[in-house]
Short mmCIF file of C-alpha atoms in Angstrom, two decimals:
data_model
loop_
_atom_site.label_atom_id
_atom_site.label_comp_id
_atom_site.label_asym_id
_atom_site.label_seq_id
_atom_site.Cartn_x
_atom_site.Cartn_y
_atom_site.Cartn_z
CA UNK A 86 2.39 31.15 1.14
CA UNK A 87 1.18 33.68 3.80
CA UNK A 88 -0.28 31.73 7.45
CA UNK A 89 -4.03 32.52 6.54
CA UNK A 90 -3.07 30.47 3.55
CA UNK A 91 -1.27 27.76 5.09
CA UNK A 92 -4.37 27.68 7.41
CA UNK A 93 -6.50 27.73 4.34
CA UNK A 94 -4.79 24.42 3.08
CA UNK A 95 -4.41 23.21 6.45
CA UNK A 96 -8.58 23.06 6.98
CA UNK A 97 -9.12 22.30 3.14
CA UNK A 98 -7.09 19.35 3.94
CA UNK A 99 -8.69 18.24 7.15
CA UNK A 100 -11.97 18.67 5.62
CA UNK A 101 -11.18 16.17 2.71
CA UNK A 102 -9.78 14.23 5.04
CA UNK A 103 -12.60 13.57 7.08
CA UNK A 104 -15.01 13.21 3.85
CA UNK A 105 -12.68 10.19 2.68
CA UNK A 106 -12.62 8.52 5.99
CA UNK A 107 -16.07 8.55 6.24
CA UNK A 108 -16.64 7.12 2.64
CA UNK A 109 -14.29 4.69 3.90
CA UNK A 110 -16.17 3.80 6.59
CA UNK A 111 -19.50 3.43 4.37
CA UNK A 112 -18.07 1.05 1.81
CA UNK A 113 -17.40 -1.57 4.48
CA UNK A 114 -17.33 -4.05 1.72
CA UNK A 115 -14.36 -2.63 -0.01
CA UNK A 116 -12.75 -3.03 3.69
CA UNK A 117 -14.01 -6.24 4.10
CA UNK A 118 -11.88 -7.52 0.84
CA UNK A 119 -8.88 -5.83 1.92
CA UNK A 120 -8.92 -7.60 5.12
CA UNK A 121 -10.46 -10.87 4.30
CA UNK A 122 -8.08 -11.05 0.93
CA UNK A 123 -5.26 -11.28 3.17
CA UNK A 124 -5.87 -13.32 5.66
CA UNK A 125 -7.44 -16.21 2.86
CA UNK A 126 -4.01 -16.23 1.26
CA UNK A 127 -2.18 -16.20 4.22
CA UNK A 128 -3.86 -19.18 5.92
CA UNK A 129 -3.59 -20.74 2.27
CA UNK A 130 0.12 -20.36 2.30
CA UNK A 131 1.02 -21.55 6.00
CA UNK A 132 -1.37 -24.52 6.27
CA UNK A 133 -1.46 -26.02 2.27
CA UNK A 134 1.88 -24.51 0.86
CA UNK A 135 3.77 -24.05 3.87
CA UNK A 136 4.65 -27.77 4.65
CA UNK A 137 6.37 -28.10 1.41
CA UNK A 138 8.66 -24.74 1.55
CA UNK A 139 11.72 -25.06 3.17
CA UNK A 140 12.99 -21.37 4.25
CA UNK A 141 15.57 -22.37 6.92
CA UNK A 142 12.89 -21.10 9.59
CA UNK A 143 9.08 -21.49 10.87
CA UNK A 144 7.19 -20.86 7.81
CA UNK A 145 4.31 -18.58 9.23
CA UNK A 146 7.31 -16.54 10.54
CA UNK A 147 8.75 -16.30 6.60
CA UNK A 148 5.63 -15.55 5.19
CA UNK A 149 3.92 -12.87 7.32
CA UNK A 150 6.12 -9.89 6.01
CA UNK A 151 5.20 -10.55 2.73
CA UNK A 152 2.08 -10.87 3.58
CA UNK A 153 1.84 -7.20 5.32
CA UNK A 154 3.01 -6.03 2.44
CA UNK A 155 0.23 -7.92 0.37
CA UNK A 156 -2.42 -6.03 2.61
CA UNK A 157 -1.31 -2.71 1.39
CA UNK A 158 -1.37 -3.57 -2.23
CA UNK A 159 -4.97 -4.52 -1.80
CA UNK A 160 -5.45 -1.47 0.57
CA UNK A 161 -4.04 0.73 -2.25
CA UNK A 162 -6.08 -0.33 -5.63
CA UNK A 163 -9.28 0.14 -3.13
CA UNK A 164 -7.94 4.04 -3.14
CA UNK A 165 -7.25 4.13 -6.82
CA UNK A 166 -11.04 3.36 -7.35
CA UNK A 167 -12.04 5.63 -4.93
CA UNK A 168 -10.23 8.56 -6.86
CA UNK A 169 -11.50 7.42 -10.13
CA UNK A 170 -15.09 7.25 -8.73
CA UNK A 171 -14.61 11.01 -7.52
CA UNK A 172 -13.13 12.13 -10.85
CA UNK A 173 -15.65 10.66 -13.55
CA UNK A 174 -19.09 11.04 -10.75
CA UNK A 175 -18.95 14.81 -11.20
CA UNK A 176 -17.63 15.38 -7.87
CA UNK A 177 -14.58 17.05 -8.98
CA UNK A 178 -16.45 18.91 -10.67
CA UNK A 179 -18.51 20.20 -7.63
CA UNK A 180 -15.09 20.99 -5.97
CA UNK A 181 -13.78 23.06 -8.61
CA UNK A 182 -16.54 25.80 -8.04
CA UNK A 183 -15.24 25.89 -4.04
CA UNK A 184 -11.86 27.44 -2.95
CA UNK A 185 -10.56 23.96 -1.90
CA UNK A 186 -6.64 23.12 -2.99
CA UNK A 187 -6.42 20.70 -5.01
CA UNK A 188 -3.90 18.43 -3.38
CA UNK A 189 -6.31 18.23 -0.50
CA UNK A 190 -8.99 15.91 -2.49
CA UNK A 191 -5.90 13.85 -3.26
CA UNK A 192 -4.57 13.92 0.40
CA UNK A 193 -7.93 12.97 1.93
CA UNK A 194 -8.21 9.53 -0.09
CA UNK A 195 -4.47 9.04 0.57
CA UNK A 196 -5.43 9.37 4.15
CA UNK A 197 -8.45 7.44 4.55
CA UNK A 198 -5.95 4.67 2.27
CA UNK A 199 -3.67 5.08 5.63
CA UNK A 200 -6.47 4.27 8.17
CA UNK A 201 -7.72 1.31 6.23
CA UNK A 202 -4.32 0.03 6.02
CA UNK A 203 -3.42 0.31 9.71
CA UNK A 204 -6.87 -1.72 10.53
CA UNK A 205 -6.32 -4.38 8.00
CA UNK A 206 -2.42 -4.58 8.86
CA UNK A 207 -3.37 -4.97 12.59
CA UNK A 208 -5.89 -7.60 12.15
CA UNK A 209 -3.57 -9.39 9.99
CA UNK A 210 -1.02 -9.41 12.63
CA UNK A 211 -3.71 -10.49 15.36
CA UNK A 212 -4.68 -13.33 12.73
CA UNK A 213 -0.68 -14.17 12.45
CA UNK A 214 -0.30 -14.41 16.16
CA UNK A 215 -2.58 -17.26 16.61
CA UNK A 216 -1.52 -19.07 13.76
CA UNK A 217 1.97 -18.99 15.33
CA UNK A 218 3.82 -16.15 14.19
CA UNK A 219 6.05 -15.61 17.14
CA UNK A 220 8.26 -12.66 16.20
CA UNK A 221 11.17 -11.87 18.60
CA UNK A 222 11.52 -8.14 18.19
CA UNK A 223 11.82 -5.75 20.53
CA UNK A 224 10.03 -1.75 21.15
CA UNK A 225 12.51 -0.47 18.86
CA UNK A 226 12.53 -2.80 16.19
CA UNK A 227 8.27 -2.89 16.05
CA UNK A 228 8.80 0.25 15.47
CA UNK A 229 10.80 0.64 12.59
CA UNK A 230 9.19 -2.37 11.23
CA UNK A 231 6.11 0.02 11.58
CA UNK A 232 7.50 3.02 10.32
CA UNK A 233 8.82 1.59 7.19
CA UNK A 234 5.78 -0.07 6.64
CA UNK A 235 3.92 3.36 7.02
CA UNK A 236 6.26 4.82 4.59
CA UNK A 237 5.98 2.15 1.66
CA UNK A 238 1.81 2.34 2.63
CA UNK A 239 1.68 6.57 1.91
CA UNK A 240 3.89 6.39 -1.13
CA UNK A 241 1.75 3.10 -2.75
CA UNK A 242 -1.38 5.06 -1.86
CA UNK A 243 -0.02 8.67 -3.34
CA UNK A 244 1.03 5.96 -6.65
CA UNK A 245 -2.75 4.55 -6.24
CA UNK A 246 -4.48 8.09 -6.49
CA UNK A 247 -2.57 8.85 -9.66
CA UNK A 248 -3.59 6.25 -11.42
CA UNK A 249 -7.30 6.85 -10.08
CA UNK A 250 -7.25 10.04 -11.77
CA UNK A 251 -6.64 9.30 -15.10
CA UNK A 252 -8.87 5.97 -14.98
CA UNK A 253 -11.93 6.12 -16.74
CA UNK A 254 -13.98 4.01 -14.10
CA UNK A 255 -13.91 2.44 -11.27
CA UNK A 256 -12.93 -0.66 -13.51
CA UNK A 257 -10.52 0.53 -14.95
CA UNK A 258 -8.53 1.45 -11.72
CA UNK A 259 -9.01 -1.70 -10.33
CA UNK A 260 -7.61 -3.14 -13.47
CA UNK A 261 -4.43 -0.50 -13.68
CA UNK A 262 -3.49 -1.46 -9.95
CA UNK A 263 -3.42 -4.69 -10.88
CA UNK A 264 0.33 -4.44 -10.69
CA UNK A 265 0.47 -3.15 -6.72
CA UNK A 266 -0.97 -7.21 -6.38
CA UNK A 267 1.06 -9.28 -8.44
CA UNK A 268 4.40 -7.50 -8.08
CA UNK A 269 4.87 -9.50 -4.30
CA UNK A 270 4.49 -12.89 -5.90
CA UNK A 271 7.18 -12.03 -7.85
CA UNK A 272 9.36 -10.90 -4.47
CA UNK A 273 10.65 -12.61 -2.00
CA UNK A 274 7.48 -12.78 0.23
CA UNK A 275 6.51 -16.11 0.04
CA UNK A 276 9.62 -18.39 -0.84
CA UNK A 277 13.41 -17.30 -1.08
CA UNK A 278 14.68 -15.67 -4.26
CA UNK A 279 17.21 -18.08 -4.23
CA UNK A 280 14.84 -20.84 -5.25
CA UNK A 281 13.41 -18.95 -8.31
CA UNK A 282 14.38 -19.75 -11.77
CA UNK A 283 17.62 -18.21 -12.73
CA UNK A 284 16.47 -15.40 -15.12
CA UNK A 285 13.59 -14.80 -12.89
CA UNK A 286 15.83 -14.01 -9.09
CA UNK A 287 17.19 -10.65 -10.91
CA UNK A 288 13.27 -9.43 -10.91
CA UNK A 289 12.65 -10.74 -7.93
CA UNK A 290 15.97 -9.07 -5.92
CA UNK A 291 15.82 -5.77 -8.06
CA UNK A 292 12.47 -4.39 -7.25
CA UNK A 293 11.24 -2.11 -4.61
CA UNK A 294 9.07 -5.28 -3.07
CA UNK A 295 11.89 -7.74 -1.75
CA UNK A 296 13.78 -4.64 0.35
CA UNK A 297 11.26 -3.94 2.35
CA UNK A 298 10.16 -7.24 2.95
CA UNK A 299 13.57 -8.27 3.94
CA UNK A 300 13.85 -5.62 6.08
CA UNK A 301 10.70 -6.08 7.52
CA UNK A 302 11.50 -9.90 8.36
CA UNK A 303 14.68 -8.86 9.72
CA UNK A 304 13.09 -6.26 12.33
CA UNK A 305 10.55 -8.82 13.17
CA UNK A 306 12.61 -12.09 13.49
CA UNK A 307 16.08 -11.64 13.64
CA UNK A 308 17.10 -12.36 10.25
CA UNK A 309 19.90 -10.31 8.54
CA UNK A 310 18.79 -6.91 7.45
CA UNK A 311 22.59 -6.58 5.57
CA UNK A 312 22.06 -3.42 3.44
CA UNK A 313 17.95 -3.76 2.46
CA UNK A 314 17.09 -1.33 4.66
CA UNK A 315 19.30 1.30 3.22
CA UNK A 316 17.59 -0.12 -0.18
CA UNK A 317 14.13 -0.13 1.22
CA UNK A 318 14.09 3.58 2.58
CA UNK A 319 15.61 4.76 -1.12
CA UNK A 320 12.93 2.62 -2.87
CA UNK A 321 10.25 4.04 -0.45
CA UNK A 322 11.34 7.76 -0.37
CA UNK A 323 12.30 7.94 -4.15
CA UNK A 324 8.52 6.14 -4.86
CA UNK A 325 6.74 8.59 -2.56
CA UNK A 326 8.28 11.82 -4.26
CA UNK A 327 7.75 10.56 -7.58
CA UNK A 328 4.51 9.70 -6.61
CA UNK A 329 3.20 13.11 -5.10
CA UNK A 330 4.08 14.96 -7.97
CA UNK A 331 2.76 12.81 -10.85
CA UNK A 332 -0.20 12.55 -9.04
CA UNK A 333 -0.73 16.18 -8.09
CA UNK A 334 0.45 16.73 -11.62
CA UNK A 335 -2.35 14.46 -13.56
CA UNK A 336 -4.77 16.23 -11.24
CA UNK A 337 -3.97 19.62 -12.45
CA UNK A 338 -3.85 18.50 -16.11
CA UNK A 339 -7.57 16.77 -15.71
CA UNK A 340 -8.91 19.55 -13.70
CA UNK A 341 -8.06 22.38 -15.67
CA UNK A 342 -10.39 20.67 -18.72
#
């Protein structure tokens, strides 16, 4: 690709960009669930569940990773229906008469997905911190907690638009992400895998959910990272690749009707 094309992209991008963040911004009640969501079932958790899990540690302190991780699911399915609105409202089909890229619509929502994510993920914390979360990590570890947790958000997001464009409605995405919110319960966010039932700790230490959260809660509190974040980064990276291009790829297919 020549510069004035990789300028081209660059702008088509930032364009789309801004246009999602602003929808974003509009739909505050979308936002509103994704942070509200959260915080309901983590104050559920640490003051009704949380006196009757034993974790070998403070429970708020167990909990909270998962519960970051939670956030992003919900953050995510809001993108999937915000790429199947733009697909079946004849806005595509708008776009398709410009000289806009196509991976730039897709980038923009997978953007905005990132903003929403960082609010609701920061107010979660803030909401953590007063129920007692008192993690013990230092610069350094915040910040690979952080950047993980950036990583798993842009490759759930790229897996979110993907499924937006081949919904049918915004129903239907919201049912077909269905999964990003019920695969934590069946992690180890909210009570060791240990404790599961015996044919159900193989799902629960063998998915791309319990890594990251165990690597997250080790960054945070101290607990042993052993090899999960070696785990988490291949789940993350191998998700976000495979993501991008079936995404990118269902867009091309849809478009080109």
């Amino acid at each position: 690709m020549s510069h004035q094309g990789v300028a081209a992209a660059l702008s088509d991008t930032a364009t789309m960009i801004d246009r999602s963040v602003r929808l974003a911004r509009r739909n505050l009640d979308t936002l509103f669930a994704a942070i509200l969501l959260p915080l309901l079932m983590m104050a559920l958790f640490v003051y009704v569940f949380g006196g009757a899990i034993s974790t070998g540690t403070q429970y708020v302190n167990y909990v909270v990773p998962g519960i970051l991780l939670l956030t992003t699911g919900y953050g995510a399915a809001s993108t999937a229906m915000a790429v199947a609105d733009d697909m079946n409202s004849g806005m595509i089909d708008r776009l398709r008469s410009l000289p806009i890229r196509s991976i730039s619509v897709l980038t923009g929502h997978v953007a905005a997905s990132v903003a929403r994510n960082a609010l609701s993920t920061a107010i979660v914390v803030l909401a953590a911190l007063a129920m007692g979360f008192r993690p013990n990590a230092n610069v350094g570890e915040w910040l690979a907690a952080i950047g993980l947790l950036l990583l798993y958000v842009v490759a759930l997001s790229w897996l979110a638009a993907g499924l937006g464009v081949i919904a049918r409605s915004v129903e239907s995405a919201s049912t077909m992400s269905f999964f990003m919110l019920f695969l934590p319960y069946l992690s180890s966010a909210f009570v060791p895998a240990e404790t599961m039932p015996t044919w159900l700790q193989p799902i629960s230490k063998h998915q791309p959910i319990t890594p990251v959260i165990e690597t997250v809660r080790g960054f945070l509190t101290g607990a042993p990272v052993g090899n999960n974040g070696i785990r988490a980064l291949e789940w993350c990276c191998g998700l976000l690749v495979f993501s991008v291009l079936l995404a990118t790829s269902l867009y091309r297919k849809r478009t080109r009707r």
